[in-house]
Coordinates of C-alpha atoms in Angstrom, one line a residue:
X1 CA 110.5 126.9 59.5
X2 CA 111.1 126.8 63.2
X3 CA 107.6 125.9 65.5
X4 CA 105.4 128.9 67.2
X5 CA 106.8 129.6 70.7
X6 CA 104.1 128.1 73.1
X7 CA 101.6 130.3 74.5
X8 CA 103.1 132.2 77.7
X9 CA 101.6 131.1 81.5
X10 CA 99.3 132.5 83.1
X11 CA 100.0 134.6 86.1
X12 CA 98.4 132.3 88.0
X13 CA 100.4 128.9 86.9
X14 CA 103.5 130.8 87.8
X15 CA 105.5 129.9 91.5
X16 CA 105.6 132.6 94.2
X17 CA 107.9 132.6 96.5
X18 CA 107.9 134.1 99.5
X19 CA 109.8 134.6 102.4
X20 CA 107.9 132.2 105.0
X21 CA 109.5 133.4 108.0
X22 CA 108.4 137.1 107.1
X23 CA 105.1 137.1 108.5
X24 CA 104.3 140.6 106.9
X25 CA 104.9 139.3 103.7
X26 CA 103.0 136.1 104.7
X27 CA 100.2 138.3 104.9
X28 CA 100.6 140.4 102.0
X29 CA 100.6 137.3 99.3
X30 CA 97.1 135.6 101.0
X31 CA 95.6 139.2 100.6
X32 CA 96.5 139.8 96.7
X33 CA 95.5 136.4 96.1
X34 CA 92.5 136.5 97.6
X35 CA 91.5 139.6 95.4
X36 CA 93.2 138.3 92.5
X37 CA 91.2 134.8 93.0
X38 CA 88.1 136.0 93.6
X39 CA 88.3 138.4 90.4
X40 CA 89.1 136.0 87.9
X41 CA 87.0 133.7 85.7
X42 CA 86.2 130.2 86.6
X43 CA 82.8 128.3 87.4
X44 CA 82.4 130.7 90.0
X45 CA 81.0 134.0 88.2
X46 CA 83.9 136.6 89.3
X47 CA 83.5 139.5 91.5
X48 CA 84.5 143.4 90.4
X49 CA 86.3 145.1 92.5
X50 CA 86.0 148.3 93.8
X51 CA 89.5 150.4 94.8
X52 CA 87.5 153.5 95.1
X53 CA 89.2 154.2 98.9
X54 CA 92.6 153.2 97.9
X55 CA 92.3 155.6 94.9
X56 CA 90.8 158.3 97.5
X57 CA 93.5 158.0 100.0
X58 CA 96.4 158.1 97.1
X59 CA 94.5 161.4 95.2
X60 CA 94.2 163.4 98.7
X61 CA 98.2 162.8 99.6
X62 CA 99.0 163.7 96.2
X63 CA 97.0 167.0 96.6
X64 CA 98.1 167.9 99.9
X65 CA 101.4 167.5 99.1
X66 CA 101.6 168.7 95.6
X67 CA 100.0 171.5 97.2
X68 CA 102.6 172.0 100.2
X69 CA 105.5 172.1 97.4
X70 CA 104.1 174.6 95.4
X71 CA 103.8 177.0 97.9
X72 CA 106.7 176.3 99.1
X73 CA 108.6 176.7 95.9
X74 CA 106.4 180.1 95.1
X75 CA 107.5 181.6 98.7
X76 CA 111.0 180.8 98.3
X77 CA 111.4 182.0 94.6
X78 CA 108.7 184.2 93.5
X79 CA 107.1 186.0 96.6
X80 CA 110.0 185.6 99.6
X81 CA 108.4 188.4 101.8
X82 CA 106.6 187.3 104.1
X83 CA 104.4 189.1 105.2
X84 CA 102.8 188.6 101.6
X85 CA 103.1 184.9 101.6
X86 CA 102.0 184.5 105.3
X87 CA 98.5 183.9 104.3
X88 CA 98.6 181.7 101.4
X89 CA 101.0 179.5 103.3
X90 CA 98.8 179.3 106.7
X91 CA 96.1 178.8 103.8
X92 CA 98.0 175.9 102.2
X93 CA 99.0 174.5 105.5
X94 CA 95.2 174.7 106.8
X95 CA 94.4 172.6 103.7
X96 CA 96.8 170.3 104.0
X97 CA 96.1 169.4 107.5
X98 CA 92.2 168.9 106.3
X99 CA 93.3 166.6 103.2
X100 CA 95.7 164.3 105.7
X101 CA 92.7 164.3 108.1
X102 CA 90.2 162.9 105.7
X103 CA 92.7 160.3 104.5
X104 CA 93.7 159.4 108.5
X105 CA 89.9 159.0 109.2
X106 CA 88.8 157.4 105.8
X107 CA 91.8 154.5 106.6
X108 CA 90.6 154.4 109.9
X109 CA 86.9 153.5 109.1
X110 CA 88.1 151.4 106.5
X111 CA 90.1 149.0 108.9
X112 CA 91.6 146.3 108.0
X113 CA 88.9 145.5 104.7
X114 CA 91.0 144.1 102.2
X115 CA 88.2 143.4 99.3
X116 CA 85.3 145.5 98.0
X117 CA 83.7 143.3 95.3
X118 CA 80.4 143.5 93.8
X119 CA 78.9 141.3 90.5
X120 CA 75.8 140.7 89.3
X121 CA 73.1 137.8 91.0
X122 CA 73.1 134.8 88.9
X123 CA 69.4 134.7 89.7
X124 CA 68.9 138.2 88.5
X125 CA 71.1 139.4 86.3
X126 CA 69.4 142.6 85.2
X127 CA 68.9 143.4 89.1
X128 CA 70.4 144.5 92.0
X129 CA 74.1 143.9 92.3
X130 CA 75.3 141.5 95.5
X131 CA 78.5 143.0 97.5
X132 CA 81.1 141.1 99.2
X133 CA 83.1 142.9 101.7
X134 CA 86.6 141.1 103.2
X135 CA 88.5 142.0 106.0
X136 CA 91.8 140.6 106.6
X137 CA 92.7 140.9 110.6
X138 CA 96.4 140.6 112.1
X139 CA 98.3 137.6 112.1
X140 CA 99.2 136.6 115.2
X141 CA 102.6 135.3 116.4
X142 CA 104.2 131.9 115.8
X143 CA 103.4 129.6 118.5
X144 CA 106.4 127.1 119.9
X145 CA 105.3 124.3 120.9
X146 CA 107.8 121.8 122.9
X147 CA 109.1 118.8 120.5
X148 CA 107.2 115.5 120.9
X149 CA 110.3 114.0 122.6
X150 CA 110.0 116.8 125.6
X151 CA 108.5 115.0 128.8
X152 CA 107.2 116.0 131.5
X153 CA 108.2 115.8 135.3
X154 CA 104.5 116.3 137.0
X155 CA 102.5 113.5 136.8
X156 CA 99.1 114.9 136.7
X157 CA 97.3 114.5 133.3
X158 CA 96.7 118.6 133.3
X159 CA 100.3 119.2 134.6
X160 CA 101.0 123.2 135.0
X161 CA 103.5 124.9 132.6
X162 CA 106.2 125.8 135.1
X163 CA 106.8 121.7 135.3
X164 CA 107.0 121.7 131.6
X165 CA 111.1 120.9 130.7
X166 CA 112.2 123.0 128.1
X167 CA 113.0 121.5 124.7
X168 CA 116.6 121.0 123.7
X169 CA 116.0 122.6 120.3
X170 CA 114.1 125.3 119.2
X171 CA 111.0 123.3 119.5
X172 CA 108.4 123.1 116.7
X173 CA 106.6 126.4 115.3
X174 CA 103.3 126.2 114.3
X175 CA 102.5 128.9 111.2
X176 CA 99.7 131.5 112.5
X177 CA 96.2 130.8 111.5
X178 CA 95.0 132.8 108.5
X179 CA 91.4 134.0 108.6
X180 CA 89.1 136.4 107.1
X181 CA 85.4 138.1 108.4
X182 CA 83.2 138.5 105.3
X183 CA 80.1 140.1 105.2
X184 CA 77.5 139.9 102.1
X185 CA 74.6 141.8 100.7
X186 CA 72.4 139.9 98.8
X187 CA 70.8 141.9 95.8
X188 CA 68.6 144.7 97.1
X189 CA 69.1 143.4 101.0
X190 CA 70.5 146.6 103.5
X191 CA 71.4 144.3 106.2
X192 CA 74.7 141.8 105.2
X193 CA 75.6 138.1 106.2
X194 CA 78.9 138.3 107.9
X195 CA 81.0 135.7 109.4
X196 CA 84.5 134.5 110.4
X197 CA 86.5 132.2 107.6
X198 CA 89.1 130.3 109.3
X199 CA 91.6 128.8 106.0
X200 CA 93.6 127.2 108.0
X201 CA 97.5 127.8 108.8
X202 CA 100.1 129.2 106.6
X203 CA 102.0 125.5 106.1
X204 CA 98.7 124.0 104.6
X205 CA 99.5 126.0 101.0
X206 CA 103.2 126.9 101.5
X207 CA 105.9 124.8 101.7
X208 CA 109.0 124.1 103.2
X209 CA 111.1 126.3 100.3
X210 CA 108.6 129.1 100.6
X211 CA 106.3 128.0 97.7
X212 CA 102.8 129.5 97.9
X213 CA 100.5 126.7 96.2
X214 CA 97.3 128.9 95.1
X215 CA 95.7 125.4 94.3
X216 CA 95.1 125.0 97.5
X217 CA 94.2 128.4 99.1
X218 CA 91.6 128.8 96.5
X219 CA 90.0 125.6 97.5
X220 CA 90.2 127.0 101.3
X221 CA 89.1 130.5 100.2
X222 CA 86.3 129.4 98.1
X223 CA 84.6 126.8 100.1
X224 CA 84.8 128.9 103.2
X225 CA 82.9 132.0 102.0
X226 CA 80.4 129.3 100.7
X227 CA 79.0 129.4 103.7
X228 CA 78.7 133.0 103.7
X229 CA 77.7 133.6 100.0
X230 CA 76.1 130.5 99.7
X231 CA 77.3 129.5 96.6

């Protein structure tokens, strides 16, 4: 009788790999795995997340433009005069416009927030619930910095950029910086904590072969909004 196939891994003891020259996607695998670490179990009680504007944004495009094909598809097939159809279309293109509006403005409010989360106080668990709110700002470009072997000619210790030689390589690029701004509402508080947390560059949990180590960027993510949430 042949053994029991282990147990399969977790999501979360499985590699990612990622492009680390794409900075988009750079960017895209920090943000799911801050929502996907901040939502799971550990000694940290986990955060429920909220994808209520997402879910808006998606139900008012599918309207609109569910609503766009079927009058077109009724005033080409079933009613093609149009001085019938003229209305329902200007109608249907008046509600349309509307629809996209409230999605343009409800992204635009929305910003760059990445995380709505909300879980109950481990103080007060029958009480108000606390929120977390994360937004996830632009990265900013690579920075080259000359190699170490690069001299200078000027002789000044502040010496001015122009009298900088140029590398004979490419120089060493420094990832960009990742960083979040939280802000936190304590259970029954209207007024929020916020602050800036700074996890440190891209090459501090991916490596050379384009390995994103979690391990490590949960560390960075959890003991920076410490000092936010104060756990």
């Amino acid at each position: 009788m042949a053994p029991p196939p282990p147990p399969a891994a977790s999501s979360s003891s499985q590699k990612i790999l990622i492009d680390n020259s794409n900075l988009s996607e750079l960017k895209l695998t920090a943000d799911e795995a801050v929502e996907r670490i901040l939502s799971s179990s550990s000694k940290h009680q986990a955060w429920t997340i909220s994808h209520f504007h997402t879910d808006l944004r998606l139900a008012l495009g599918y309207v609109a433009s569910l609503l766009m094909i079927g009058v077109g598809v009724w005033s080409y097939f079933v009613e093609k005069d149009w001085e019938v159809n003229k209305r329902p279309t200007a109608v249907a293109v008046a509600v349309y416009v509307v629809l996209s509006a409230i999605q343009t403005a409800d992204a635009y409010v929305q910003g760059n927030r990445i995380f709505y989360g909300s879980r109950k106080s481990p103080t007060s668990p029958s009480g108000p619930l606390e929120r977390l709110f994360l937004s996830s700002p632009p990265l900013p470009k690579h920075k080259l910095f000359p190699h170490p072997s690069t001299t200078t000619t000027s002789s000044d210790k502040n010496p001015a950029p122009a009298a900088t030689t140029k590398p004979k390589g490419k120089g060493m690029t420094v990832p960009p910086e990742y960083s979040l701004y939280a802000e936190y509402f304590s259970p029954g508080s209207s007024v929020g904590k916020k602050g800036k947390v700074t996890l440190g560059h891209f090459g501090e949990w991916i490596t050379e072969e384009g390995e994103f180590v979690e391990s490590i960027f949960e560390e960075r993510l959890r003991s920076g909004l410490a000092k936010v949430v104060g756990e």
